[in-house]
Coordinates of C-alpha atoms in Angstrom, one line a residue:
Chain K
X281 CA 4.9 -11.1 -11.2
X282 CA 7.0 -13.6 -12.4
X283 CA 7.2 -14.1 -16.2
X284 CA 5.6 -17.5 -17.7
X285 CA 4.6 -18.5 -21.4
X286 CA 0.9 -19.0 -22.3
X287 CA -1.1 -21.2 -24.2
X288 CA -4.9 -21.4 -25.1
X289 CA -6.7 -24.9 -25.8
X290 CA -10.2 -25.7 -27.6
X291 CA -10.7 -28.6 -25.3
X292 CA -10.4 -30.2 -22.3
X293 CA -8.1 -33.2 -22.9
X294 CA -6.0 -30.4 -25.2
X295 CA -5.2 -28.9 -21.4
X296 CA -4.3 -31.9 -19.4
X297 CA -1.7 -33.2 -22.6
X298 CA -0.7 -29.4 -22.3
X299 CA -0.4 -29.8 -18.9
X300 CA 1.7 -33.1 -18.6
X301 CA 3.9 -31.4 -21.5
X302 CA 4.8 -28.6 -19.2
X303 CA 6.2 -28.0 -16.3
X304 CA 5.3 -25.3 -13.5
X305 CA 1.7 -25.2 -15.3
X306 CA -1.4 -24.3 -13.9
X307 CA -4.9 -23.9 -15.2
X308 CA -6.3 -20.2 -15.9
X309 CA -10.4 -19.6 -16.5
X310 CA -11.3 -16.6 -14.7
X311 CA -8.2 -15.3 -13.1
X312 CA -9.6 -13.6 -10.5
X313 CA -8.0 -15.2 -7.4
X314 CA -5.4 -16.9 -9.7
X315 CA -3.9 -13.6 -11.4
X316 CA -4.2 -11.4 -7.7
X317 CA -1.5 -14.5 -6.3
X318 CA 0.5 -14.4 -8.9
X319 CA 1.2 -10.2 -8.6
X320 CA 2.0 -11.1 -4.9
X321 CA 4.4 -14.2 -5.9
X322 CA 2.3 -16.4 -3.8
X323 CA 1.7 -18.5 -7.1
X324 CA 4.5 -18.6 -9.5
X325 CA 3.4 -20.7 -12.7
X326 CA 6.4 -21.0 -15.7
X327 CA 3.0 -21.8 -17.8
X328 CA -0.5 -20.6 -18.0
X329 CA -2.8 -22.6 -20.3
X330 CA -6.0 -20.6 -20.8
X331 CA -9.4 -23.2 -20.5
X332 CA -11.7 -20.4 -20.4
X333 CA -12.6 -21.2 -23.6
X334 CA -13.3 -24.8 -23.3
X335 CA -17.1 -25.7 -24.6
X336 CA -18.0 -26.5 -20.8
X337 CA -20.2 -23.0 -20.6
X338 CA -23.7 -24.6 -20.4
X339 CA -25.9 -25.6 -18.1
X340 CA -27.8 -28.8 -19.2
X341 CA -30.5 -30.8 -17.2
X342 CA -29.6 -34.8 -16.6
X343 CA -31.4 -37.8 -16.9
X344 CA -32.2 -38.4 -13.4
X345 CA -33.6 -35.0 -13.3
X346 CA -30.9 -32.8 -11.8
X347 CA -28.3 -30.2 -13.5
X348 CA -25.1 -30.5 -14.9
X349 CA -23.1 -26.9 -15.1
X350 CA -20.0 -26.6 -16.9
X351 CA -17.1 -26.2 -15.3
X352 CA -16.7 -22.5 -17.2
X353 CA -20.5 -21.5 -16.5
X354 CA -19.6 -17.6 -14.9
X355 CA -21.1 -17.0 -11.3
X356 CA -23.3 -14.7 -12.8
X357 CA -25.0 -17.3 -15.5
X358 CA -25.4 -19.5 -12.9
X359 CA -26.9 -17.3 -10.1
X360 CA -29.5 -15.7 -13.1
X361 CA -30.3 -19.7 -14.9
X362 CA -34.0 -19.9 -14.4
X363 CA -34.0 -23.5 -13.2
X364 CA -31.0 -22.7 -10.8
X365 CA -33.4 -19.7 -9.5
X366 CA -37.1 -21.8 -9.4
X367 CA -35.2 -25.1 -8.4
X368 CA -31.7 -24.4 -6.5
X369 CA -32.4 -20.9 -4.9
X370 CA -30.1 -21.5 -2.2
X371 CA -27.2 -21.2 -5.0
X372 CA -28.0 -18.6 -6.8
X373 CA -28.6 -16.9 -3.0
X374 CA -24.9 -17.8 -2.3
X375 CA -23.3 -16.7 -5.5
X376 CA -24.9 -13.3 -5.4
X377 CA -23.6 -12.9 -1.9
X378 CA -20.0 -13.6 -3.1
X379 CA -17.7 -11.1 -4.4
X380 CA -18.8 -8.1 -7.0
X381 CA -20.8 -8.1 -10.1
X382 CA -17.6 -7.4 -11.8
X383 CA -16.4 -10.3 -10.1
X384 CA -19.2 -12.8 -10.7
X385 CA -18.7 -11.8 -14.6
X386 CA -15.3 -13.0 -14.7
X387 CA -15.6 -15.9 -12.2
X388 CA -16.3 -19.5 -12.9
X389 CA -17.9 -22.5 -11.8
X390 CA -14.9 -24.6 -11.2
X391 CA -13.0 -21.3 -10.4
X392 CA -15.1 -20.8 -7.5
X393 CA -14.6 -24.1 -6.1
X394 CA -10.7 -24.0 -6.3
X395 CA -10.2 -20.3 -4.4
X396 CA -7.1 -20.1 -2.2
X397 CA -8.0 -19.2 1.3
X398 CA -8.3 -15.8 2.9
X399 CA -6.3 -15.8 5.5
X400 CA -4.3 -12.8 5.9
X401 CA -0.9 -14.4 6.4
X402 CA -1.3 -16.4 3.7
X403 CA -1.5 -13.2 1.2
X404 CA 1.6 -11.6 3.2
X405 CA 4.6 -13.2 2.3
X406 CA 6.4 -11.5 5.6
X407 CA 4.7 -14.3 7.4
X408 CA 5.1 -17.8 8.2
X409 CA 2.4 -20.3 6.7
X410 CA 2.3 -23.8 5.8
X411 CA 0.1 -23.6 3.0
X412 CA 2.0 -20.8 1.3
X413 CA 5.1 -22.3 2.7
X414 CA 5.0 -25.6 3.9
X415 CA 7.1 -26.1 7.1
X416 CA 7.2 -22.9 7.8
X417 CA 4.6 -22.3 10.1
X418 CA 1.2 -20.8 10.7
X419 CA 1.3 -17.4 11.9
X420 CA -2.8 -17.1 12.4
X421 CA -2.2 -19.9 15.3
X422 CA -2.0 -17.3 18.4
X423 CA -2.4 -13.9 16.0
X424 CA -5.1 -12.5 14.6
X425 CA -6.9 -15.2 14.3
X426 CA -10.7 -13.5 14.2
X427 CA -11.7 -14.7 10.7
X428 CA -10.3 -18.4 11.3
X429 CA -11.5 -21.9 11.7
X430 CA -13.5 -23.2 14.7
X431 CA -13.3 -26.8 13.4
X432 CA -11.5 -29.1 11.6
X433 CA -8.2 -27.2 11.9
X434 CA -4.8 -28.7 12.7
X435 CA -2.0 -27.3 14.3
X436 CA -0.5 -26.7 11.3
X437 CA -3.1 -24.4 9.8
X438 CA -6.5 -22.8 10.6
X439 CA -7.4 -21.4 7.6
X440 CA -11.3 -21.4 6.2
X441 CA -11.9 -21.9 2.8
X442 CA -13.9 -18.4 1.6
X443 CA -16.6 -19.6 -1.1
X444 CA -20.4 -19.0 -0.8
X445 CA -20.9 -21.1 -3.9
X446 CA -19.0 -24.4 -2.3
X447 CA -21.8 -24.1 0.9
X448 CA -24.9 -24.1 -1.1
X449 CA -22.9 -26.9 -3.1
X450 CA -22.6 -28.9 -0.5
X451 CA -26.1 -28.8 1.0
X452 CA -27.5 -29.4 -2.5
X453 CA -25.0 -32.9 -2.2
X454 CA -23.6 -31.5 -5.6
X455 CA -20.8 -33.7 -6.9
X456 CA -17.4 -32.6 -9.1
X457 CA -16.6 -33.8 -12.5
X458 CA -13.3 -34.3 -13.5
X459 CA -10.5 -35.3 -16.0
X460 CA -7.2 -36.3 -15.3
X461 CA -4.2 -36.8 -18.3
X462 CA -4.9 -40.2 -19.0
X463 CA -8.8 -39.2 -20.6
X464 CA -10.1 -41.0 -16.7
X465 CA -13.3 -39.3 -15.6
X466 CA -14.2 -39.4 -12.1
X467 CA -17.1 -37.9 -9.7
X468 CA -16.4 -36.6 -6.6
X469 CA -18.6 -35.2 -4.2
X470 CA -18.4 -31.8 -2.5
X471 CA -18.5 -33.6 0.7
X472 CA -15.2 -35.6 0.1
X473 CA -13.6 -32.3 -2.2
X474 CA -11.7 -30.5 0.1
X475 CA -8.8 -31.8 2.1
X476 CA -8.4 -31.7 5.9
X477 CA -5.5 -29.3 6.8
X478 CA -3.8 -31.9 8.6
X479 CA 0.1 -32.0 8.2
X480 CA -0.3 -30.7 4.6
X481 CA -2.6 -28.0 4.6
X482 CA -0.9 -26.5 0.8
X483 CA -3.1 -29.6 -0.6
X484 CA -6.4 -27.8 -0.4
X485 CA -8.7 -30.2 -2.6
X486 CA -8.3 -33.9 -3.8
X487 CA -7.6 -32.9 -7.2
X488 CA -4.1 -34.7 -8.8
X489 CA -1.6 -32.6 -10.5
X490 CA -3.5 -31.9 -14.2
X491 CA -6.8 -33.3 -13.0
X492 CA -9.6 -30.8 -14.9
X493 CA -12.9 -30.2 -13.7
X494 CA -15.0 -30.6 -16.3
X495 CA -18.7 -29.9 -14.5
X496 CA -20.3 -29.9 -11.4
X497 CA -23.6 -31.8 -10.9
X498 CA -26.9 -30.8 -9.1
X499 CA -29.3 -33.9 -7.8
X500 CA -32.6 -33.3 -9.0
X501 CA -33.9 -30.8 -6.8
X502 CA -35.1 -31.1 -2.8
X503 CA -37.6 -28.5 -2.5
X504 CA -38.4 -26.7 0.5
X505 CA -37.8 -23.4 1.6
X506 CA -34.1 -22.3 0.5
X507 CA -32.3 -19.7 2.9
X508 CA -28.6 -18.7 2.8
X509 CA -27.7 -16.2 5.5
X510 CA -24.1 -14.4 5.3
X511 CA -22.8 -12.5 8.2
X512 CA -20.0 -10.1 7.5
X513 CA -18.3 -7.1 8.5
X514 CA -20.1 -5.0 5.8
X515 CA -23.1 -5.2 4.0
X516 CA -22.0 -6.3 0.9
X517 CA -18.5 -7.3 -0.8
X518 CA -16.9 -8.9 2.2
X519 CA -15.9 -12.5 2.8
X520 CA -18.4 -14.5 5.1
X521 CA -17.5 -14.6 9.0
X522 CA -19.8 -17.1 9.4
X523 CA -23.2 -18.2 6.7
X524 CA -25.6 -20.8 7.0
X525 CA -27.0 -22.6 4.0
X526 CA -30.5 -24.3 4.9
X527 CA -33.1 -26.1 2.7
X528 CA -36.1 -26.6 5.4
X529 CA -39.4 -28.3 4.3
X530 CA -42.7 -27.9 5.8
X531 CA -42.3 -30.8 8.4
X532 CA -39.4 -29.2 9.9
X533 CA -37.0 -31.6 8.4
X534 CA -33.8 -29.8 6.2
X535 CA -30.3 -29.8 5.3
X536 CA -28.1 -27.3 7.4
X537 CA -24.1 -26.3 5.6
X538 CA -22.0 -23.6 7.1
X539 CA -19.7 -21.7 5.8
X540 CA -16.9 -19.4 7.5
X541 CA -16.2 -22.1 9.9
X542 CA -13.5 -24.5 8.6
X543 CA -11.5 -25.3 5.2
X544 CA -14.7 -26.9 4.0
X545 CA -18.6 -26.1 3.5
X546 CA -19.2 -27.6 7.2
X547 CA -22.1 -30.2 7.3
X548 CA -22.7 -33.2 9.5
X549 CA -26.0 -34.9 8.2
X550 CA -26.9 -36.8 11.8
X551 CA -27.1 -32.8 13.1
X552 CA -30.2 -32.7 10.9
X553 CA -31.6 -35.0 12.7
X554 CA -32.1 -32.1 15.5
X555 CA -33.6 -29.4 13.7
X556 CA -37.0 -30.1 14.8
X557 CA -35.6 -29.4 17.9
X558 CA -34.2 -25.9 17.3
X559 CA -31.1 -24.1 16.3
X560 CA -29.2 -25.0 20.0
X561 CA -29.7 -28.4 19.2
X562 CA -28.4 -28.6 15.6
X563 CA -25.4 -26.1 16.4
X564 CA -24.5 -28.3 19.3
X565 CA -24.1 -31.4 17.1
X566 CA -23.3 -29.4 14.1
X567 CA -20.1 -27.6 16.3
X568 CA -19.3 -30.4 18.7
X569 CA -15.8 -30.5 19.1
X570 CA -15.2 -27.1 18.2
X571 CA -11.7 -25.2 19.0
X572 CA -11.8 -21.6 18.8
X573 CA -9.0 -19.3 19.4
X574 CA -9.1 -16.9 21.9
X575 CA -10.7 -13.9 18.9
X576 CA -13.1 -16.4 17.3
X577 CA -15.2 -17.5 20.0
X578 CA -17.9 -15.5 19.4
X579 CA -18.6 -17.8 16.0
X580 CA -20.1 -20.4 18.0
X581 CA -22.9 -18.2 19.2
X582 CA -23.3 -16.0 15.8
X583 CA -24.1 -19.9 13.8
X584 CA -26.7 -20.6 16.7
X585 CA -28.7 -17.2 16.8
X586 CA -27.9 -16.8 12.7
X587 CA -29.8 -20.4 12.7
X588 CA -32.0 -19.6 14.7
X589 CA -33.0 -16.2 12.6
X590 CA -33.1 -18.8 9.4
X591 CA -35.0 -21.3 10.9
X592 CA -37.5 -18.8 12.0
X593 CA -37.9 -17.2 8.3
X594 CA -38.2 -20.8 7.0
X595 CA -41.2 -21.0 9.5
X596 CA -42.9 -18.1 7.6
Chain I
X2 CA -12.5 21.3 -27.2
X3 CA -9.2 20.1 -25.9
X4 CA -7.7 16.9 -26.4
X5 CA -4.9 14.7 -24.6
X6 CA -2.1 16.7 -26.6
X7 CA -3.3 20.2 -27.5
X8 CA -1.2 21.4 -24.2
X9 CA 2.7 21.5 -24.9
X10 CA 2.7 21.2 -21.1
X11 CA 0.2 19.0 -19.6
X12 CA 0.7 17.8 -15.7
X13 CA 1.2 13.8 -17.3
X14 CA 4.0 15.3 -19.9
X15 CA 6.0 16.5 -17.0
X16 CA 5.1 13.3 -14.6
X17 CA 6.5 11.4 -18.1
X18 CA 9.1 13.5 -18.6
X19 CA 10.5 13.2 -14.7
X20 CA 10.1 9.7 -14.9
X21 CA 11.8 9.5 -17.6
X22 CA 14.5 11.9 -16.1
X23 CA 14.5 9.2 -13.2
X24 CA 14.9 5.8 -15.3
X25 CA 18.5 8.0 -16.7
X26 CA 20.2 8.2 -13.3
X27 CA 19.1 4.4 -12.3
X28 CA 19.7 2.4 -15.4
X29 CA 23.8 2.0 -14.9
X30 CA 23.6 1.1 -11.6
X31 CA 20.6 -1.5 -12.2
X32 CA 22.4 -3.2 -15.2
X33 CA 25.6 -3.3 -13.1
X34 CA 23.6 -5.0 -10.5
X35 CA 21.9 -7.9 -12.3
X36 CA 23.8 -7.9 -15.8
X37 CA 22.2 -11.8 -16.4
X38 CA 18.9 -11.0 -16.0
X39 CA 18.7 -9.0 -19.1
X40 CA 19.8 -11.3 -21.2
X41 CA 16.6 -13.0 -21.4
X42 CA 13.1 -11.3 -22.3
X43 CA 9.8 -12.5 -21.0
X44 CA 7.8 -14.5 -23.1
X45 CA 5.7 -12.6 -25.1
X46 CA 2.1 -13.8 -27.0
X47 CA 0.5 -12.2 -29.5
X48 CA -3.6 -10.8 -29.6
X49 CA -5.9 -9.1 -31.4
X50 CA -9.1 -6.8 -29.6
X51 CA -11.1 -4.0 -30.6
X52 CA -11.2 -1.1 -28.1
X53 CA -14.2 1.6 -28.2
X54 CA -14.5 0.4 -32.0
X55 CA -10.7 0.3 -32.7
X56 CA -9.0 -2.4 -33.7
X57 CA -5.6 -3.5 -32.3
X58 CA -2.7 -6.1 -33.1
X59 CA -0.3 -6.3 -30.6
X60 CA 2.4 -8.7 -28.9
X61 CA 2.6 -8.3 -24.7
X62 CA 4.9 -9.8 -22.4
X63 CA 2.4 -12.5 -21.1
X64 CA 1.8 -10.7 -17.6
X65 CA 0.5 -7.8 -19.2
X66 CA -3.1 -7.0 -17.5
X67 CA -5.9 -5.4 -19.7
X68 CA -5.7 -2.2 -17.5
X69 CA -1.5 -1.8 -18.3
X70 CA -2.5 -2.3 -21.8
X71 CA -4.8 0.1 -22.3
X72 CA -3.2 2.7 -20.2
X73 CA 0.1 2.1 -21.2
X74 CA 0.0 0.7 -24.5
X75 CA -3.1 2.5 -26.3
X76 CA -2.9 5.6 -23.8
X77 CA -6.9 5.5 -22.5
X78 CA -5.7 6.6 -19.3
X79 CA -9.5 7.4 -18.4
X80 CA -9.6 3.8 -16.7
X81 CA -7.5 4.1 -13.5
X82 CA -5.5 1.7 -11.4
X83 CA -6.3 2.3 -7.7
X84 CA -5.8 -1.2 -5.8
X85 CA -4.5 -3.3 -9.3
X86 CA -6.0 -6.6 -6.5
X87 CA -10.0 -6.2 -8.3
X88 CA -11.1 -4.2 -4.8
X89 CA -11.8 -1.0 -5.5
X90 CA -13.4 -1.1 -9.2
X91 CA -11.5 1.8 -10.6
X92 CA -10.3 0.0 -13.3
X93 CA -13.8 -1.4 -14.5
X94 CA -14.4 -1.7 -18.6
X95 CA -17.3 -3.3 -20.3
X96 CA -16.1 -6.6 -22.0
X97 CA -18.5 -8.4 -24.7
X98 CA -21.4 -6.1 -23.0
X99 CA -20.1 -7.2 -19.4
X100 CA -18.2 -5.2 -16.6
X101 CA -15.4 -6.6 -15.8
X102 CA -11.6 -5.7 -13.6
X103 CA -9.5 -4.5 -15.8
X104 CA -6.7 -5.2 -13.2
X105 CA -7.4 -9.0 -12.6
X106 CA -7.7 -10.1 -16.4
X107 CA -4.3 -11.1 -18.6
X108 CA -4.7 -9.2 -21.8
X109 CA -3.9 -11.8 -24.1
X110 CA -7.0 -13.9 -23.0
X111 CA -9.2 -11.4 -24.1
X112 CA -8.1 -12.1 -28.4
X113 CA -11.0 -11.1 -30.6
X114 CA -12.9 -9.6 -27.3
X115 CA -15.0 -5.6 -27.4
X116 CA -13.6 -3.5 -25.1
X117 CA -15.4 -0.6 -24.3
X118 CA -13.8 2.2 -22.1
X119 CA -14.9 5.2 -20.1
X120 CA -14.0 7.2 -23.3
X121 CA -15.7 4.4 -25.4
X122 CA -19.3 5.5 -23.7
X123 CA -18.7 9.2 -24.2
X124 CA -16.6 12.1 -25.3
X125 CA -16.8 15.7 -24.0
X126 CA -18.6 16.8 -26.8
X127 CA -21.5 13.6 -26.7
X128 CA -21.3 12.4 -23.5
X129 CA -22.7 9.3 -22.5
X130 CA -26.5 10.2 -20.7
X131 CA -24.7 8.2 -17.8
X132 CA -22.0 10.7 -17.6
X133 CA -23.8 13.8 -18.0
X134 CA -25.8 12.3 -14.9
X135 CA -23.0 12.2 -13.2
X136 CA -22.1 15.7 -13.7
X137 CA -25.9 16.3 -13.5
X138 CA -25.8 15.1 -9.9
X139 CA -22.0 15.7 -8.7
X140 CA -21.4 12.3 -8.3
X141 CA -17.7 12.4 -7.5
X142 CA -15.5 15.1 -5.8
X143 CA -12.1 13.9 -6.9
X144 CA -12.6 12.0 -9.5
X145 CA -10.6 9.2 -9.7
X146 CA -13.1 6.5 -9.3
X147 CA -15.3 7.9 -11.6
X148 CA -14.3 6.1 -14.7
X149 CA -15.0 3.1 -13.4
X150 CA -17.9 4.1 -11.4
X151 CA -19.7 5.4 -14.7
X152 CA -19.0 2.0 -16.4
X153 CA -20.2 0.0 -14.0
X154 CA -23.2 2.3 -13.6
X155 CA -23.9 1.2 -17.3
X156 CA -23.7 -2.4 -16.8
X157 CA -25.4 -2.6 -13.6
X158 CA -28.9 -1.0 -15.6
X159 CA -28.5 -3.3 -18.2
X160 CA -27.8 -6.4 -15.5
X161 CA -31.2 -5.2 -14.2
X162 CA -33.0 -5.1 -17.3
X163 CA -31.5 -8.5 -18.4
X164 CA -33.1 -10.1 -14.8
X165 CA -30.2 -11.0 -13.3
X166 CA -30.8 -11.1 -9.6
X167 CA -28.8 -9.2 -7.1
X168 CA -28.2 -10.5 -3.3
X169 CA -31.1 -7.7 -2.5
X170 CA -33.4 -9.1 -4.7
X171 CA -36.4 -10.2 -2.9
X172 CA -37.8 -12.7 -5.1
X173 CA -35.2 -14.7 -7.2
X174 CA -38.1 -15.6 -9.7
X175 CA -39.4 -12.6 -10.7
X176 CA -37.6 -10.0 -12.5
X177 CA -35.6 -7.6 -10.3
X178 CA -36.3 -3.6 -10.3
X179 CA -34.1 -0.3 -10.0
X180 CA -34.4 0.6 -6.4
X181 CA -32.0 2.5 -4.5
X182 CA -31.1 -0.6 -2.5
X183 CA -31.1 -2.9 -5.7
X184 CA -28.4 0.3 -7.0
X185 CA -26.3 0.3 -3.3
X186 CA -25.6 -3.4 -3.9
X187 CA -25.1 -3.8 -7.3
X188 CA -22.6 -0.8 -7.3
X189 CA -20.3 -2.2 -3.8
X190 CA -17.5 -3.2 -6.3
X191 CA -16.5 0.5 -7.2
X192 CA -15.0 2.3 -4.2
X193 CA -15.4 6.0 -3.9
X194 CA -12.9 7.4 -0.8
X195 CA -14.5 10.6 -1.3
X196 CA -18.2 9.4 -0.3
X197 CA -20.1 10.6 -3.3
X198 CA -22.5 6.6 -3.3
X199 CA -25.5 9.0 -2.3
X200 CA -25.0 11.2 -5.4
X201 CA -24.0 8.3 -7.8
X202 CA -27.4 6.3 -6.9
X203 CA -29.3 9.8 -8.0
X204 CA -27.6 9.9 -11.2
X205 CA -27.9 6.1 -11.3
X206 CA -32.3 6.9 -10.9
X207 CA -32.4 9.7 -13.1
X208 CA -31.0 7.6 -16.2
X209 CA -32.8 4.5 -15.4
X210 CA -36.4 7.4 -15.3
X211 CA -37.1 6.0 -12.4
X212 CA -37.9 7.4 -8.5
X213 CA -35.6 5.1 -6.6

C-alpha cells in the first residue's frame, strides 16, 4: 500500500475544504472496497480524510412522506429500520443479499453506491483496463468475460457495476444528495448516477472531484408486493450474476430493475408497460439491444425465467 | 495453565527468531538498492482504543489495519490473517458490540472504539460458553479459522436477538429466529477450508438452547 497522511472531520463541509486543501485525497467511511484497492495499488490516495463520523447516521422520514438516510447509515441499520422493512422491503431484501454481516456492519450508504466494479481484470494489475488504466485497454473484451455486461457497454469497457443496494435504489426512483466545495447542494437521481462507460469508463458516477454525498432519498413508499431475486454462483456471499428488483401490485402493474447486467441498476420504465403481458415481454423490451459476449449469453435467458419465477411469487 | 511465554522455545519464537535471522542477510543489500527511500518515514497518526478491556495509546504508520495492530503491535495473535481482502472472516473482532474485518479497517479510525478479541471472549481457564461449544462440538479441525469463526458466532446470536433480518429471513417484519438455515447464512462470511460449517451450526444451536 502506498503511504498517505490522514485526517478526521466533524462535518461535511469540514471534508470538501479538506478535500480542496489536499491533493491526491479521497473520501474514507467504511473502507471496505476503498482499503482492499488500496493494498492492490489500484487506488493510491496521498490523503485519506475519515467522514465516517460525520452526523449523517440517521434515517429521518420527509415531508412528502418518504425517507431520507444518511449518507453514513451502515447496510445493516438500513436493511433492519422498521419503516425500511414495513415500507421499502425490496431494499432491505437487496442489502441482506449483499456481501457478509461483517461487511454490512462496516459498509455505508453512500459507500455502497460508490463500489468500484468487479471485474476481474480490473483487480489484476497484470492486465489491461481502461478504468484502472485509461488507454490501456479492456482485457474482459474477448476473455473471460462470463460475469460481464450484456448492455450499455462500450468498446472500451464491459464492466457491471456490483451493488444490490443501487437496484432496489433505483426501482424505489431514490435520489442522491450531495455537497460539492463551494457549500452547493444538489439531487441527483439514481437513474442519471452512474456514468455510461463510453470512452471514459474510469468516470464511474457523475460525482465532481470533492462532491460529498450527504443522503440518499426514498419517495414515499409504492406499495405492492416487493421481490428481489439474486442469482449467483453460491448461495450466499457472492456477487450477483444477474437479480431482478420488482415492486408488482395487485393489478399486475410494477416496476422491474436489474442488476448484474450493465454499469448501472438496468431499468427502462416503458418495459413496464409489458408486465401484464409476462416476463418474455418485459425482458424483450427491458434487454432490446443487448450484446453479449460469447460466455454471457446465457444472461438473457436467466433475467426472463428469473422474472418469470418473480412474477409468479408476486402472483401468490 | 500455560501462557504465550512460559515455553523458552515456542514454534512462533523460532519462526521470530528465523525471521529475524533473514531481515540480517537482506538489509545491506536492500539499503544499497534504494538508499532514498529511507530517508523519508510514512506518515504516522496517533489513536487511542481499548482492547478486551485494555487501554492503548499508540502512533501507526497510517496504513496500519486493525488486524496488523493487534497482531503485531499488542501481540493477540488469536485473530488470524488468512485472505487480509475481508473474504474469508478469519480476522473477525467485535467492534462497539459489532463484528467486523479486522483486515479491511485502518486502525487509526477506530480512536476511542471497544475491541473485543477471540481472547477478549474467553481464556483457557473461563472460556467463553461459545468456545466451549465449539470444543463441545469439534467445530474446527485445524483451527485457524476458529478465532474468527467463534466471534462471529457471538455476534451473529446477538444480530438475531436484536431483529436484524438475514437474506433467509422469511418475513422482514417479524422478528427472525435461530434456525440452522438462519445460522448457514448468517455465518457465510467466515471460511473454514477444513469443512467443520455442520459442526459450528451445532455448537452455534446448543448455545443459542435451541433445536435448530
Amino acid at each position: 500500500m502506498k503511504s498517505f497522511t490522514y485526517e478526521r472531520v466533524e462535518t461535511p463541509a469540514a471534508a470538501t475544504a479538506a478535500f480542496a486543501k489536499t491533493k491526491g485525497a479521497r473520501f474514507i467511511a467504511g473502507g471496505t472496497n476503498l482499503l482492499d484497492l488500496m493494498k492492490l495499488e489500484i487506488e493510491t490516495p496521498a490523503h485519506l480524510i475519515d467522514v465516517s463520523r460525520l452526523a449523517l447516521d440517521t434515517i429521518e422520514p420527509t415531508t412528502d412522506g418518504g425517507l431520507r438516510i444518511g449518507a453514513m447509515v451502515r447496510n445493516t441499520d438500513l436493511a433492519a429500520d422498521a419503516r425500511v422493512r414495513r415500507d421499502y422491503g425490496l431494499l432491505s431484501r437487496a442489502l441482506v443479499a449483499g456481501a457478509s454481516g461483517q461487511l454490512r456492519n462496516k459498509a455505508t450508504t453512500a459507500g455502497n453506491l460508490l463500489q468500484r466494479t468487479r471485474c476481474p481484470y480490473f483487480y489484476d494489475t497484470n492486465m489491461p483496463c481502461n478504468k484502472r488504466k485509461p488507454g490501456s485497454g479492456c482485457a474482459a473484451i474477448g476473455g473471460f468475460s462470463r460475469l460481464h455486461a450484456i448492455v450499455g457497454a462500450s468498446d472500451a469497457c464491459i464492466a457491471t457495476h456490483p451493488s444490490d443496494m443501487a437496484v432496489a435504489m433505483r426501482a424505489l426512483d431514490a435520489w442522491v444528495e450531495t455537497v460539492d466545495g463551494a457549500g452547493k447542494t444538489r439531487s441527483v437521481p439514481v437513474a442519471d448516477f452512474y456514468r455510461a462507460p463510453g470512452k471514459t469508463p474510469h468516470l464511474d458516477t457523475v460525482l465532481a472531484p470533492g462532491e460529498l454525498i450527504t443522503a440518499v432519498t426514498l419517495p414515499k413508499p409504492v406499495g405492492g408486493t416487493h421481490i428481489y431475486q439474486k442469482v449467483r454462483d453460491r448461495a450466499s456471499y457472492a456477487f450477483a450474476l444477474i437479480s431482478v428488483a420488482a415492486v408488482v401490485q395487485k393489478d399486475g402493474s410494477g416496476r422491474v430493475a436489474l442488476g448484474g447486467v450493465g454499469y448501472k441498476p438496468w431499468r427502462i420504465e416503458a418495459a413496464e408497460a409489458e408486465l401484464p403481458r409476462g416476463a418474455k415481454a418485459v425482458t424483450a423490451k427491458l434487454l432490446a439491444g443487448a450484446k453479449p459476449s460469447h460466455e454471457n449469453a446465457y444472461k438473457l435467458p436467466l433475467v426472463e425465467r428469473t422474472l418469470a419465477g418473480v412474477l409468479a411469487q408476486a402472483r401468490g | 495453565m500455560q501462557t504465550p511465554g512460559d515455553l523458552d522455545f515456542s514454534r512462533r519464537g523460532v519462526l521470530a527468531g528465523g525471521a529475524s535471522v533473514a531481515a540480517v542477510t537482506v538489509v545491506p543489500t536492500r539499503a544499497s538498492a534504494a538508499p532514498t527511500k529511507a530517508a523519508t518515514a510514512p506518515p504516522t497518526a496517533k489513536v487511542a482504543f481499548e482492547v478486551n478491556g485494555t487501554p492503548h495509546a499508540l502512533e501507526l504508520d497510517t496504513r496500519t489495519s486493525l488486524l496488523d495492530v493487534l497482531r503485531e503491535q499488542l501481540q493477540l495473535t488469536g485473530t488470524k490473517k488468512g485472505c487480509d481482502h475481508g473474504q474469508c472472516g478469519a480476522c473477525t473482532v467485535i467492534v462497539d458490540g459489532r463484528r467486523i474485518n479486522s483486515c479491511l479497517t485502518l486502525a487509526v479510525m477506530h480512536d476511542g472504539d471497544k475491541i473485543i478479541t477471540i481472547e477478549g471472549l474467553g481464556t483457557p481457564d473461563k472460556m467463553h460458553p461459545m468456545q466451549d461449544a465449539f470444543v463441545e462440538h469439534d467445530g474446527y479441525q485445524c483451527g485457524y479459522c476458529t478465532p474468527g469463526q467463534i466471534c462471529s458466532a457471538v455476534a451473529v446470536l446477538d444480530e438475531i436477538k436484536a431483529g436484524i433480518p438475514s437474506h433467509v429471513t422469511a418475513d422482514l417484519t417479524k422478528a427472525p429466529k435461530v434456525t440452522a438455515s438462519e445460522l448457514r447464512e448468517r455465518m457465510s462470511g467466515n471460511i473454514c477450508r477444513c469443512g467443520a460449517y455442520s459442526n459450528i451450526i451445532d455448537a452455534m444451536t446448543d448455545v443459542a438452547g435451541v433445536k435448530a
